[in-house]
Coordinates of C-alpha atoms in Angstrom, one line a residue:
Chain O
M64 CA -47.9 -14.9 5.9
A65 CA -45.1 -17.5 5.7
F66 CA -42.8 -14.9 4.2
S67 CA -43.1 -12.5 7.1
A68 CA -42.2 -15.3 9.5
Q69 CA -39.1 -15.9 7.6
I70 CA -38.2 -12.2 7.6
D71 CA -38.8 -12.0 11.4
K72 CA -36.4 -14.8 12.0
T73 CA -33.7 -12.9 10.0
L74 CA -34.6 -9.8 12.0
E75 CA -33.9 -11.6 15.2
M76 CA -30.5 -12.6 14.0
D77 CA -29.8 -9.0 13.2
T78 CA -31.0 -7.6 16.5
S79 CA -28.8 -10.0 18.4
E80 CA -25.9 -8.3 16.5
S81 CA -27.3 -5.0 17.8
Y82 CA -27.7 -4.1 14.2
Q83 CA -24.1 -3.5 13.2
V84 CA -25.3 -5.9 10.5
K85 CA -21.9 -7.4 9.7
L86 CA -23.6 -10.7 8.9
E87 CA -22.8 -12.5 5.7
A88 CA -26.3 -11.9 4.3
F89 CA -26.8 -8.3 5.3
Q90 CA -24.6 -5.3 5.4
G91 CA -27.2 -2.6 5.4
P92 CA -30.5 -1.3 4.3
L93 CA -29.9 -1.8 0.6
D94 CA -28.9 -5.4 1.3
L95 CA -32.1 -5.9 3.2
L96 CA -34.1 -4.3 0.5
L97 CA -32.5 -6.6 -2.1
F98 CA -33.2 -9.6 0.2
L99 CA -36.8 -8.6 0.5
I100 CA -37.1 -8.3 -3.3
R101 CA -35.4 -11.6 -3.9
K102 CA -37.5 -13.5 -1.4
K103 CA -40.6 -12.3 -3.2
K104 CA -39.0 -13.5 -6.4
I105 CA -39.6 -10.3 -8.2
D106 CA -37.8 -8.4 -10.8
I107 CA -35.9 -5.4 -9.4
H108 CA -37.6 -3.2 -12.1
D109 CA -41.0 -4.1 -10.9
I110 CA -40.9 -3.6 -7.1
P111 CA -44.3 -3.9 -5.5
I112 CA -43.5 -0.9 -3.4
S113 CA -46.3 -1.0 -0.9
S114 CA -45.7 -4.5 0.4
I115 CA -41.9 -4.1 0.4
T116 CA -42.3 -0.8 2.2
K117 CA -44.5 -2.5 4.8
D118 CA -41.9 -5.1 5.4
Y119 CA -39.2 -2.6 5.5
L120 CA -40.9 -0.2 7.9
K121 CA -41.6 -3.2 10.1
Y122 CA -37.9 -3.9 10.1
L123 CA -37.1 -0.3 10.9
D124 CA -39.6 -0.5 13.8
Q125 CA -37.6 -3.2 15.4
K126 CA -34.4 -1.5 14.6
E127 CA -35.4 1.6 16.4
K128 CA -35.0 -0.1 19.7
I129 CA -31.4 -0.6 18.9
N130 CA -29.2 1.9 17.3
L131 CA -30.2 4.4 14.7
E132 CA -27.4 7.0 15.2
H133 CA -24.8 5.4 13.1
E134 CA -26.9 4.5 10.1
A135 CA -28.1 7.8 8.6
E136 CA -28.5 5.8 5.3
F137 CA -31.3 3.9 6.9
L138 CA -33.3 7.1 7.3
L139 CA -32.6 8.1 3.8
I140 CA -33.9 4.8 2.4
A141 CA -36.8 4.9 4.7
A142 CA -37.7 8.4 3.6
L143 CA -37.3 7.4 0.0
L144 CA -39.7 4.4 0.5
I145 CA -42.2 6.5 2.3
Y146 CA -42.1 9.1 -0.4
I147 CA -42.6 6.5 -3.0
K148 CA -45.4 4.9 -1.1
S149 CA -47.2 8.2 -0.7
Q150 CA -46.8 8.9 -4.4
M151 CA -48.4 5.6 -5.2
L152 CA -51.2 6.0 -2.8
L153 CA -52.2 9.5 -3.8
P154 CA -54.9 9.7 -6.4
R155 CA -53.2 10.4 -9.7
E156 CA -53.8 13.7 -11.2
T157 CA -54.4 13.6 -14.9
V158 CA -50.9 14.4 -15.9
P159 CA -49.5 12.8 -19.1
E160 CA -47.6 9.7 -18.2
D161 CA -44.2 10.7 -19.4
D162 CA -44.2 14.0 -17.6
M163 CA -44.2 12.2 -14.3
E164 CA -41.0 10.7 -13.2
D165 CA -41.6 7.4 -11.7
P166 CA -40.5 7.8 -8.1
R167 CA -39.4 4.3 -8.0
K168 CA -36.7 5.0 -10.6
V169 CA -34.4 6.6 -8.0
L170 CA -34.6 3.6 -5.8
I171 CA -34.2 1.2 -8.7
D172 CA -31.1 3.0 -9.9
R173 CA -29.5 2.8 -6.5
L174 CA -30.3 -0.8 -6.1
L175 CA -28.9 -1.6 -9.5
D176 CA -25.7 0.3 -8.7
F177 CA -25.6 -1.6 -5.4
Q178 CA -26.1 -5.0 -7.0
K179 CA -23.4 -4.2 -9.6
I180 CA -20.9 -3.4 -6.8
K181 CA -21.7 -6.7 -5.1
A182 CA -21.4 -8.6 -8.3
A183 CA -18.1 -6.9 -9.2
G184 CA -17.0 -7.8 -5.7
S185 CA -17.7 -11.4 -6.2
L186 CA -15.8 -11.4 -9.5
L187 CA -12.8 -9.7 -7.8
R188 CA -13.0 -12.3 -5.1
E189 CA -12.4 -15.0 -7.6
K190 CA -9.4 -13.2 -8.8
E191 CA -8.2 -12.7 -5.3
N192 CA -8.5 -16.4 -4.6
K193 CA -6.3 -17.1 -7.5
E194 CA -3.8 -14.3 -6.9
L195 CA -3.3 -15.1 -3.2
K196 CA -1.9 -18.5 -4.3
K197 CA 0.8 -16.8 -6.4
W198 CA 3.9 -15.6 -4.6
Q199 CA 6.4 -13.0 -5.5
R200 CA 9.8 -12.3 -4.0
T201 CA 9.9 -9.4 -1.6
F202 CA 13.6 -9.1 -1.5
L203 CA 16.4 -8.4 -3.9
P204 CA 18.3 -11.5 -4.9
P205 CA 21.4 -11.9 -2.9
S206 CA 23.5 -11.9 -6.0
D207 CA 23.0 -8.2 -6.3
K208 CA 26.4 -6.6 -5.8
E209 CA 25.2 -3.1 -5.1
K210 CA 25.4 -2.2 -1.5
E211 CA 22.1 -2.5 0.3
E212 CA 19.9 0.5 -0.1
E213 CA 17.5 1.6 2.5
L214 CA 14.0 0.3 2.0
E215 CA 12.3 2.3 -0.7
L216 CA 8.7 3.0 -1.5
T217 CA 7.4 3.2 -5.0
E218 CA 4.0 4.8 -4.7
I219 CA 3.5 7.4 -2.1
S220 CA 0.1 8.9 -1.5
L221 CA -1.1 11.7 0.7
F222 CA -2.0 9.2 3.3
D223 CA 1.5 7.8 3.4
L224 CA 2.9 11.3 3.8
A225 CA 0.5 12.3 6.6
E226 CA 0.9 9.0 8.3
A227 CA 4.7 9.4 8.3
F228 CA 4.3 12.8 9.9
F229 CA 1.8 11.9 12.6
T230 CA 3.7 8.7 13.4
L231 CA 6.9 10.7 13.9
M232 CA 5.0 13.2 16.0
K233 CA 3.6 10.5 18.3
K234 CA 7.0 8.9 18.6
K235 CA 8.5 12.2 19.6
E236 CA 5.8 12.8 22.1
R237 CA 6.4 9.4 23.6
D238 CA 10.2 10.0 23.7
S239 CA 9.9 13.3 25.4
M240 CA 7.5 11.9 27.9
R241 CA 10.2 9.3 28.7
T242 CA 12.8 11.9 29.1
I243 CA 10.7 14.0 31.5
K244 CA 9.7 11.0 33.5
G245 CA 13.2 10.1 34.5
K246 CA 15.7 9.1 31.8
E247 CA 18.5 11.6 32.7
V248 CA 21.4 11.8 30.5
T249 CA 24.5 11.9 32.6
H250 CA 27.5 14.2 32.1
E251 CA 29.7 11.4 31.1
E252 CA 27.2 10.0 28.6
K253 CA 26.8 13.3 26.9
M254 CA 30.5 13.9 26.7
K255 CA 31.0 10.5 25.2
E256 CA 28.2 11.1 22.7
M257 CA 29.8 14.3 21.5
L258 CA 33.2 12.7 21.2
D259 CA 31.7 9.7 19.3
Y260 CA 30.0 12.2 17.0
L261 CA 33.3 14.0 16.4
D262 CA 35.0 10.7 15.7
K263 CA 32.6 9.8 13.1
H264 CA 32.1 13.2 11.5
S265 CA 34.9 15.6 10.8
F266 CA 33.2 18.4 12.8
L267 CA 30.2 19.2 14.8
D268 CA 27.9 22.1 14.0
F269 CA 27.2 23.1 17.6
I270 CA 24.1 25.2 16.9
E271 CA 22.5 22.4 15.1
Y272 CA 23.6 19.9 17.7
F273 CA 22.2 22.2 20.4
N274 CA 18.8 22.5 18.7
R275 CA 18.6 18.8 18.2
Q276 CA 18.6 18.2 22.0
E277 CA 15.2 16.9 23.2
T278 CA 15.0 18.8 26.4
F279 CA 16.3 22.0 27.7
A280 CA 18.2 20.3 30.4
E281 CA 20.0 18.1 27.8
A282 CA 20.8 21.1 25.6
F283 CA 22.2 22.9 28.6
L284 CA 24.3 19.8 29.5
S285 CA 25.7 19.6 26.0
F286 CA 26.8 23.3 26.2
F287 CA 28.4 22.6 29.6
C288 CA 30.2 19.6 28.1
L289 CA 31.5 21.6 25.2
L290 CA 33.0 24.2 27.5
E291 CA 34.7 21.4 29.4
L292 CA 36.0 19.8 26.3
I293 CA 37.5 23.1 25.2
K294 CA 39.1 23.7 28.6
A295 CA 40.6 20.2 28.5
R296 CA 42.0 21.1 25.1
I297 CA 40.4 18.1 23.6
V298 CA 38.4 20.1 21.1
V299 CA 38.6 23.4 19.4
A300 CA 35.5 25.5 18.8
I301 CA 35.5 28.1 16.1
Q302 CA 32.9 30.7 15.3
E303 CA 33.8 32.3 12.0
S304 CA 31.8 35.4 12.6
L305 CA 29.2 36.8 14.9
F306 CA 25.8 35.0 14.5
N307 CA 27.5 32.2 12.5
T308 CA 27.4 28.7 13.8
I309 CA 30.0 27.4 16.1
K310 CA 32.1 24.6 14.6
V311 CA 33.7 22.1 16.9
W312 CA 36.7 20.1 15.8
L313 CA 38.7 17.4 17.6
R314 CA 42.2 18.6 18.3
K315 CA 44.7 16.5 16.4
E316 CA 47.2 16.7 19.1
S317 CA 44.7 16.1 21.9
P318 CA 45.9 13.9 24.7
S319 CA 44.7 10.3 24.1
Chain R
M247 CA 28.4 -17.0 -23.5
T248 CA 26.8 -14.3 -25.6
I249 CA 24.9 -11.3 -24.4
D250 CA 21.4 -11.9 -25.5
L251 CA 18.6 -9.3 -25.5
K252 CA 16.1 -11.8 -24.2
N253 CA 18.4 -12.7 -21.3
I254 CA 18.9 -9.0 -20.5
I255 CA 15.2 -8.5 -20.2
E256 CA 14.8 -11.7 -18.2
T257 CA 17.5 -10.4 -15.8
L258 CA 15.8 -7.0 -15.5
I259 CA 12.4 -8.5 -14.7
F260 CA 14.0 -10.9 -12.3
I261 CA 15.8 -8.2 -10.4
S262 CA 12.9 -5.8 -10.2
L263 CA 10.7 -6.1 -7.1
E264 CA 7.9 -4.2 -8.7
P265 CA 6.2 -5.0 -12.0
L266 CA 8.6 -3.7 -14.6
P267 CA 6.8 -1.6 -17.3
K268 CA 7.5 -2.1 -21.0
E269 CA 8.5 1.6 -21.4
K270 CA 11.0 1.3 -18.6
I271 CA 12.6 -1.7 -20.3
R272 CA 12.8 0.4 -23.5
T273 CA 14.4 3.4 -21.8
L274 CA 17.0 1.1 -20.2
L275 CA 17.9 -0.5 -23.5
T276 CA 18.2 2.4 -25.8
D277 CA 20.9 0.6 -27.8
F278 CA 18.3 -1.9 -29.1
P279 CA 15.6 -1.2 -31.7
K280 CA 12.1 -1.0 -30.2
E281 CA 10.8 -3.9 -32.4
E282 CA 13.5 -6.2 -31.2
I283 CA 12.8 -5.4 -27.6
L284 CA 9.1 -6.1 -27.9
A285 CA 9.7 -9.3 -29.8
A286 CA 12.2 -10.6 -27.3
L287 CA 9.8 -9.6 -24.5
D288 CA 7.0 -11.6 -26.1
E289 CA 9.2 -14.6 -26.7
L290 CA 10.3 -14.6 -23.1
V291 CA 6.8 -14.5 -21.7
Q292 CA 5.8 -17.3 -24.1
D293 CA 8.9 -19.4 -23.1
Y294 CA 7.7 -19.3 -19.5
A295 CA 4.1 -19.8 -20.3
H296 CA 4.5 -22.8 -22.6
K297 CA 7.2 -24.8 -21.0
N298 CA 6.3 -26.8 -18.0
R299 CA 7.9 -24.6 -15.4
G300 CA 7.4 -23.7 -11.8
I301 CA 7.7 -20.0 -12.2
Q302 CA 6.2 -17.7 -14.7
I303 CA 6.3 -14.1 -15.9
V304 CA 3.0 -12.3 -15.4
Q305 CA 1.8 -9.0 -16.7
V306 CA 0.3 -6.9 -13.8
A307 CA -0.1 -3.3 -12.9
G308 CA 1.3 -2.2 -16.2
G309 CA 4.5 -4.2 -16.0
Y310 CA 6.1 -7.6 -16.0
M311 CA 7.2 -9.6 -13.0
F312 CA 8.1 -13.1 -11.9
S313 CA 5.6 -15.1 -9.9
T314 CA 5.0 -18.6 -8.8
K315 CA 2.2 -20.6 -10.3
I316 CA -0.9 -21.2 -8.2
E317 CA -0.7 -25.0 -8.1
Y318 CA 2.5 -24.8 -6.0
D319 CA 1.0 -22.6 -3.3
P320 CA 0.8 -25.5 -0.7
W321 CA 4.6 -26.2 -1.0
I322 CA 5.5 -22.5 -0.6
R323 CA 3.4 -22.3 2.5
L324 CA 5.1 -25.4 3.8
L325 CA 8.5 -23.8 3.2
L326 CA 7.7 -20.4 4.6
R327 CA 5.5 -21.9 7.4
V328 CA 2.6 -19.6 6.8
D329 CA -1.1 -20.1 6.6
R330 CA -3.2 -19.2 3.6
K331 CA -2.9 -15.5 2.9
N332 CA -5.8 -13.6 4.4
R333 CA -8.6 -12.6 2.2
L334 CA -10.4 -9.2 2.4
S335 CA -13.5 -9.1 4.4
I336 CA -16.9 -8.9 2.6
S337 CA -17.4 -5.3 3.4
A338 CA -13.8 -4.4 2.5
M339 CA -14.2 -6.2 -0.8
E340 CA -17.4 -4.3 -1.6
T341 CA -15.9 -1.0 -0.6
L342 CA -13.0 -1.7 -2.8
S343 CA -15.2 -2.6 -5.7
A344 CA -17.1 0.7 -5.2
V345 CA -13.8 2.6 -5.3
A346 CA -12.6 0.6 -8.3
Y347 CA -15.7 1.3 -10.4
H348 CA -16.6 4.8 -9.3
Q349 CA -13.1 6.4 -8.8
P350 CA -12.2 9.1 -8.1
V351 CA -14.7 8.9 -5.2
T352 CA -15.3 10.2 -1.7
L353 CA -16.2 8.3 1.4
A354 CA -19.7 9.8 1.4
E355 CA -20.2 8.6 -2.2
I356 CA -18.9 5.1 -1.4
S357 CA -21.2 4.9 1.6
A358 CA -24.2 6.0 -0.6
F359 CA -23.4 3.3 -3.2
R360 CA -23.1 0.6 -0.5
G361 CA -26.0 1.9 1.6
V362 CA -23.9 1.7 4.7
D363 CA -21.2 3.7 6.4
S364 CA -18.0 2.5 4.8
S365 CA -15.4 4.5 6.8
H366 CA -14.1 1.4 8.6
S367 CA -13.6 -0.6 5.4
L368 CA -12.0 2.3 3.7
K369 CA -9.5 2.6 6.6
T370 CA -8.6 -1.1 6.2
L371 CA -8.0 -0.6 2.5
L372 CA -5.8 2.5 3.1
Q373 CA -3.8 0.5 5.6
K374 CA -3.4 -2.3 3.1
R375 CA -2.4 0.3 0.5
L376 CA -5.0 -1.0 -1.9
V377 CA -6.6 2.5 -2.0
K378 CA -4.9 5.9 -1.8
I379 CA -5.9 9.4 -1.1
I380 CA -5.3 11.5 -4.1
G381 CA -6.5 14.9 -3.0
R382 CA -9.6 16.8 -1.9
K383 CA -12.8 17.4 -3.8
K384 CA -13.7 21.0 -4.6
S385 CA -17.0 20.8 -2.9
P386 CA -18.3 21.9 0.6
G387 CA -16.4 20.3 3.3
K388 CA -13.6 19.4 0.9
P389 CA -13.8 15.7 1.4
L390 CA -10.8 13.5 0.6
I391 CA -10.8 11.7 -2.7
Y392 CA -9.8 8.1 -3.1
R393 CA -8.5 6.0 -5.9
T394 CA -7.2 2.4 -6.3
S395 CA -3.4 2.1 -6.2
N396 CA -1.0 0.1 -8.2
R397 CA -0.9 -2.4 -5.5
F398 CA -4.6 -2.9 -6.1
L399 CA -3.8 -4.0 -9.7
S400 CA -1.1 -6.4 -8.7
Y401 CA -3.2 -7.7 -5.8
F402 CA -5.9 -8.8 -8.3
G403 CA -3.5 -9.7 -11.1
L404 CA -4.8 -6.9 -13.3
E405 CA -2.7 -5.2 -15.9
S406 CA -4.6 -2.0 -15.8
L407 CA -8.0 -0.7 -14.7
K408 CA -9.3 -1.7 -18.1
D409 CA -9.0 -5.3 -17.0
L410 CA -11.5 -4.9 -14.2
P411 CA -14.5 -7.3 -14.7
S412 CA -16.5 -5.7 -17.5
Q413 CA -20.2 -4.6 -17.4
E414 CA -21.1 -7.7 -19.4
E415 CA -19.4 -10.0 -16.9
I416 CA -21.2 -8.2 -14.1
S417 CA -24.6 -8.4 -15.8
K418 CA -24.1 -12.1 -16.3
I419 CA -23.5 -12.6 -12.6
L420 CA -26.7 -10.6 -11.9
E421 CA -28.7 -12.7 -14.2
E422 CA -27.3 -15.9 -12.8
N423 CA -28.2 -14.7 -9.3
Q424 CA -31.8 -14.2 -10.4
E425 CA -32.0 -17.6 -11.9
V426 CA -30.8 -19.2 -8.7
E427 CA -33.5 -17.7 -6.7
Chain H
M95 CA -1.2 -28.5 -15.8
T96 CA 0.5 -31.3 -13.9
I97 CA 2.3 -31.0 -10.6
D98 CA 5.9 -31.7 -11.4
L99 CA 8.6 -32.4 -8.8
K100 CA 11.1 -30.4 -10.7
N101 CA 8.7 -27.4 -10.8
I102 CA 8.0 -27.7 -7.0
I103 CA 11.7 -27.5 -6.4
E104 CA 12.2 -24.6 -8.8
T105 CA 9.4 -22.7 -7.0
L106 CA 10.9 -23.4 -3.6
I107 CA 14.3 -22.2 -4.6
F108 CA 12.7 -19.1 -6.2
I109 CA 10.7 -18.1 -3.1
S110 CA 13.2 -19.0 -0.4
L111 CA 14.6 -16.1 1.5
E112 CA 18.0 -17.7 1.8
P113 CA 20.0 -20.4 -0.1
L114 CA 17.8 -23.5 0.2
P115 CA 19.8 -26.6 1.4
K116 CA 19.2 -30.0 -0.2
E117 CA 18.2 -31.4 3.2
K118 CA 15.5 -28.8 3.6
I119 CA 14.0 -29.6 0.3
R120 CA 13.9 -33.2 1.3
T121 CA 12.2 -32.6 4.6
L122 CA 9.5 -30.5 2.8
L123 CA 8.9 -33.2 0.2
T124 CA 8.5 -36.3 2.3
D125 CA 6.0 -37.7 -0.3
F126 CA 8.8 -38.1 -2.8
P127 CA 11.6 -40.7 -2.7
K128 CA 15.0 -39.3 -2.0
E129 CA 16.5 -40.4 -5.3
E130 CA 13.8 -38.7 -7.3
I131 CA 14.3 -35.4 -5.5
L132 CA 18.1 -35.5 -6.0
A133 CA 17.6 -36.3 -9.7
A134 CA 15.1 -33.6 -10.2
L135 CA 17.3 -31.1 -8.4
D136 CA 20.3 -32.0 -10.6
E137 CA 18.2 -31.8 -13.8
L138 CA 16.9 -28.4 -12.7
V139 CA 20.3 -27.0 -12.2
Q140 CA 21.5 -28.4 -15.5
D141 CA 18.5 -26.9 -17.3
Y142 CA 19.5 -23.5 -16.1
A143 CA 23.2 -24.0 -16.7
H144 CA 23.0 -25.4 -20.2
K145 CA 20.3 -23.3 -21.8
N146 CA 21.1 -19.9 -22.8
R147 CA 19.3 -18.0 -20.0
G148 CA 19.6 -14.7 -18.1
I149 CA 19.2 -16.3 -14.7
Q150 CA 20.7 -19.4 -13.1
I151 CA 20.5 -21.6 -10.1
V152 CA 23.8 -21.5 -8.1
Q153 CA 25.0 -23.4 -5.1
V154 CA 26.2 -21.2 -2.3
A155 CA 26.5 -21.5 1.5
G156 CA 25.3 -25.0 1.4
G157 CA 22.1 -24.2 -0.5
Y158 CA 20.6 -23.5 -3.9
M159 CA 19.4 -20.1 -5.0
F160 CA 18.6 -18.1 -8.1
S161 CA 21.1 -15.6 -9.3
T162 CA 21.7 -13.3 -12.2
K163 CA 24.7 -13.8 -14.4
I164 CA 27.7 -11.6 -14.1
E165 CA 27.6 -10.5 -17.8
Y166 CA 24.3 -8.7 -17.2
D167 CA 25.5 -6.7 -14.2
P168 CA 25.7 -3.4 -16.2
W169 CA 22.0 -3.5 -16.9
I170 CA 21.1 -4.4 -13.4
R171 CA 23.1 -1.4 -12.2
L172 CA 21.4 0.7 -14.7
L173 CA 17.9 -0.4 -13.5
L174 CA 18.8 0.1 -9.9
R175 CA 20.2 3.6 -10.6
V176 CA 17.0 4.6 -12.5
D177 CA 14.8 3.2 -9.7
R178 CA 16.6 5.1 -7.1
K179 CA 16.2 8.3 -9.0
N180 CA 12.5 7.9 -9.3
R181 CA 11.7 6.8 -5.8
L182 CA 11.4 8.5 -2.5
S183 CA 13.0 6.6 0.3
I184 CA 11.2 6.3 3.6
S185 CA 13.5 8.8 5.1
A186 CA 12.9 11.3 2.3
M187 CA 9.2 10.8 2.8
E188 CA 9.5 11.4 6.5
T189 CA 11.5 14.5 5.8
L190 CA 9.0 15.7 3.2
S191 CA 6.2 15.2 5.7
A192 CA 8.2 17.2 8.3
V193 CA 8.6 20.1 5.8
A194 CA 5.0 19.9 4.7
Y195 CA 3.5 20.1 8.2
H196 CA 6.1 22.3 9.9
Q197 CA 7.0 24.8 7.2
P198 CA 8.7 27.2 7.1
V199 CA 11.4 25.1 8.7
T200 CA 15.2 24.7 8.9
L201 CA 17.3 21.6 8.5
A202 CA 18.1 21.6 12.2
E203 CA 14.4 21.7 13.1
I204 CA 13.7 18.8 10.7
S205 CA 16.6 16.8 12.1
A206 CA 15.4 17.5 15.6
F207 CA 11.9 16.4 14.7
R208 CA 13.0 13.2 13.0
G209 CA 15.7 12.5 15.6
V210 CA 18.2 11.9 12.8
D211 CA 20.3 14.1 10.6
S212 CA 18.2 14.8 7.5
S213 CA 20.5 16.7 5.3
H214 CA 20.8 13.9 2.8
S215 CA 17.0 13.5 2.4
L216 CA 16.5 17.2 2.2
K217 CA 19.0 17.3 -0.6
T218 CA 17.1 14.6 -2.5
L219 CA 13.9 16.5 -2.1
L220 CA 15.5 19.7 -3.3
Q221 CA 16.8 17.9 -6.4
K222 CA 13.3 16.5 -7.0
R223 CA 12.0 20.0 -6.6
L224 CA 9.4 18.9 -4.0
V225 CA 11.0 21.3 -1.5
K226 CA 12.4 24.8 -2.1
I227 CA 14.6 27.3 -0.2
I228 CA 12.8 30.5 0.6
G229 CA 15.5 32.4 2.6
R230 CA 17.5 32.5 5.8
K231 CA 16.3 32.6 9.3
K232 CA 17.3 35.6 11.4
S233 CA 18.9 33.5 14.1
P234 CA 22.4 32.4 15.0
G235 CA 24.0 30.7 12.1
K236 CA 21.4 32.1 9.7
P237 CA 20.1 28.7 8.6
L238 CA 18.3 28.2 5.3
I239 CA 14.5 28.0 5.5
Y240 CA 12.6 25.4 3.5
R241 CA 9.1 25.1 2.2
T242 CA 7.2 22.7 0.0
S243 CA 7.0 23.7 -3.7
N244 CA 4.1 24.1 -6.1
R245 CA 5.3 20.8 -7.6
F246 CA 4.6 19.2 -4.2
L247 CA 1.0 20.4 -4.4
S248 CA 0.4 19.1 -7.9
Y249 CA 2.2 15.8 -7.1
F250 CA -0.3 15.1 -4.3
G251 CA -3.3 16.7 -6.0
L252 CA -3.6 19.5 -3.5
E253 CA -5.0 22.9 -4.2
S254 CA -3.3 24.4 -1.2
L255 CA -1.4 23.4 1.9
K256 CA -4.7 23.8 3.9
D257 CA -5.8 20.6 2.1
L258 CA -3.2 18.4 3.7
P259 CA -4.9 15.6 5.7
S260 CA -5.4 16.9 9.2
Q261 CA -4.2 15.1 12.3
E262 CA -7.8 14.2 13.2
E263 CA -8.4 12.6 9.8
I264 CA -5.2 10.5 9.9
S265 CA -5.3 9.5 13.6
K266 CA -8.9 8.3 13.0
I267 CA -7.6 6.0 10.3
L268 CA -4.6 4.9 12.3
E269 CA -6.1 4.4 15.6
E270 CA -9.3 2.5 14.7
N271 CA -7.3 0.1 12.7
Q272 CA -5.0 -0.6 15.5
E273 CA -8.0 -1.6 17.5
V274 CA -8.9 -4.1 14.9
E275 CA -5.6 -5.7 14.6

């Protein structure tokens, strides 16, 4: 049959792709089924199940050599076809026509849905082609006199939220890895960091500052530096009551 | 120079980076009667549409925004030194159309509609923010539920989901396909 | 629609990220004679200057750019203020994600996790009622403890906090896409 030969050629194309079927023509079993139907020039509502099934099972036969694990849908369609075929082959009992649901209907419905999605996709593609040629500004015009705001998002979804979190977590993991590996904060650096902070902010909440340190060593170092700064009378530390935070202030009269 | 309602609206649309909804314009301009605002808005859009201009005001994703016209795309790319903007892959486009027409929808449902595992395409669409997770389905396994985003609408130049290609348009395509073969 | 030199220039000025110098326009439009370009440019600027419009083309820093007019500044500020109120900044979203996944949590813990002081973002989230205070921690300083609110759940279509996307789900999406790109 000339038709089979043509199919086989297509199959070879597919197998060479180790059936990930990311070809233009085929994306999966429903695509293949549609292809088979179209090549036979038949109406989707009038599928000659037995011959289509034969072609399809032949296709599956070849496919089995390759990779079946990922495509559970393949089995589903195959099972559906086999079921339909068996229904068609079995001698009909004398049941009134309309009581029997045509087993082909399930398949036809799925194929129609599938076709619709493909057709809608092609209509969306036309729109996409047009829209991609339009350009919008992605920045606020420079005439804006307001001070620049941080980048803002309009529509946040759960995905954005979760992504933000896990990205932060990864970054933190990476950072702490780096600290452990070698980046040692020196005594001078830490002292300077604390003084810079005090310069910018009016005071330093030491408990918070202490907690923010990435490693225990760094936290310990910051505590040591605080003691030294107090001793040198550069800062004054005040704890208003027991268990309250320690507030650190720069001494106004501190030697410069 | 006089303060003109049409000019105020023009300025607001110009300054907004997202499509500016009609309702928002109204809440910003409470001093003006509703009818006047709507009339000025219409007039403004007509001004840009009818006169031979390089830029236009388009209605997308439920709002108004400035956009260039398609015929000037080559010069813009020349200026910005960029290639043609990337199109969606075939499978991403089909997955997106499955989400658009069947939303709210789960990954398993999308895969069933398309007949292939669609997790990869769906990831691409999430990354491009054309699709968003809106919650979980109250069914065994509690799968995540997906919807198209506002960005989806502006990406395709749609004002709302009602402007998606209609069933009639889709059937027409299907008939044409059959005639071709 | 015809391709018009004036429109091309209008489009270029509109889309340019910085004031567009005359010379740059000329190097982009080598197909057009110099005189025509300069004439079209003048005409364009005049068009905007003379007609009663909300936006204008101004010459700054050696180039042309679109700008709003000073008399419409109050409305621009109004729009920007409203936008700010309705949006979550990236830092607010990061903070919200830290609260969501780490709750119950203190400000110091959030700041430590994000690596930056998060008091401002947290305040925003409290104002938007996405986060609530549930008490104080029994530790030095007795810091306030924060949790996400019911409003947070309904905003994201979640039945309970258990339904937040898990790390596995998200890293699957993030990692496989990184491979592609």
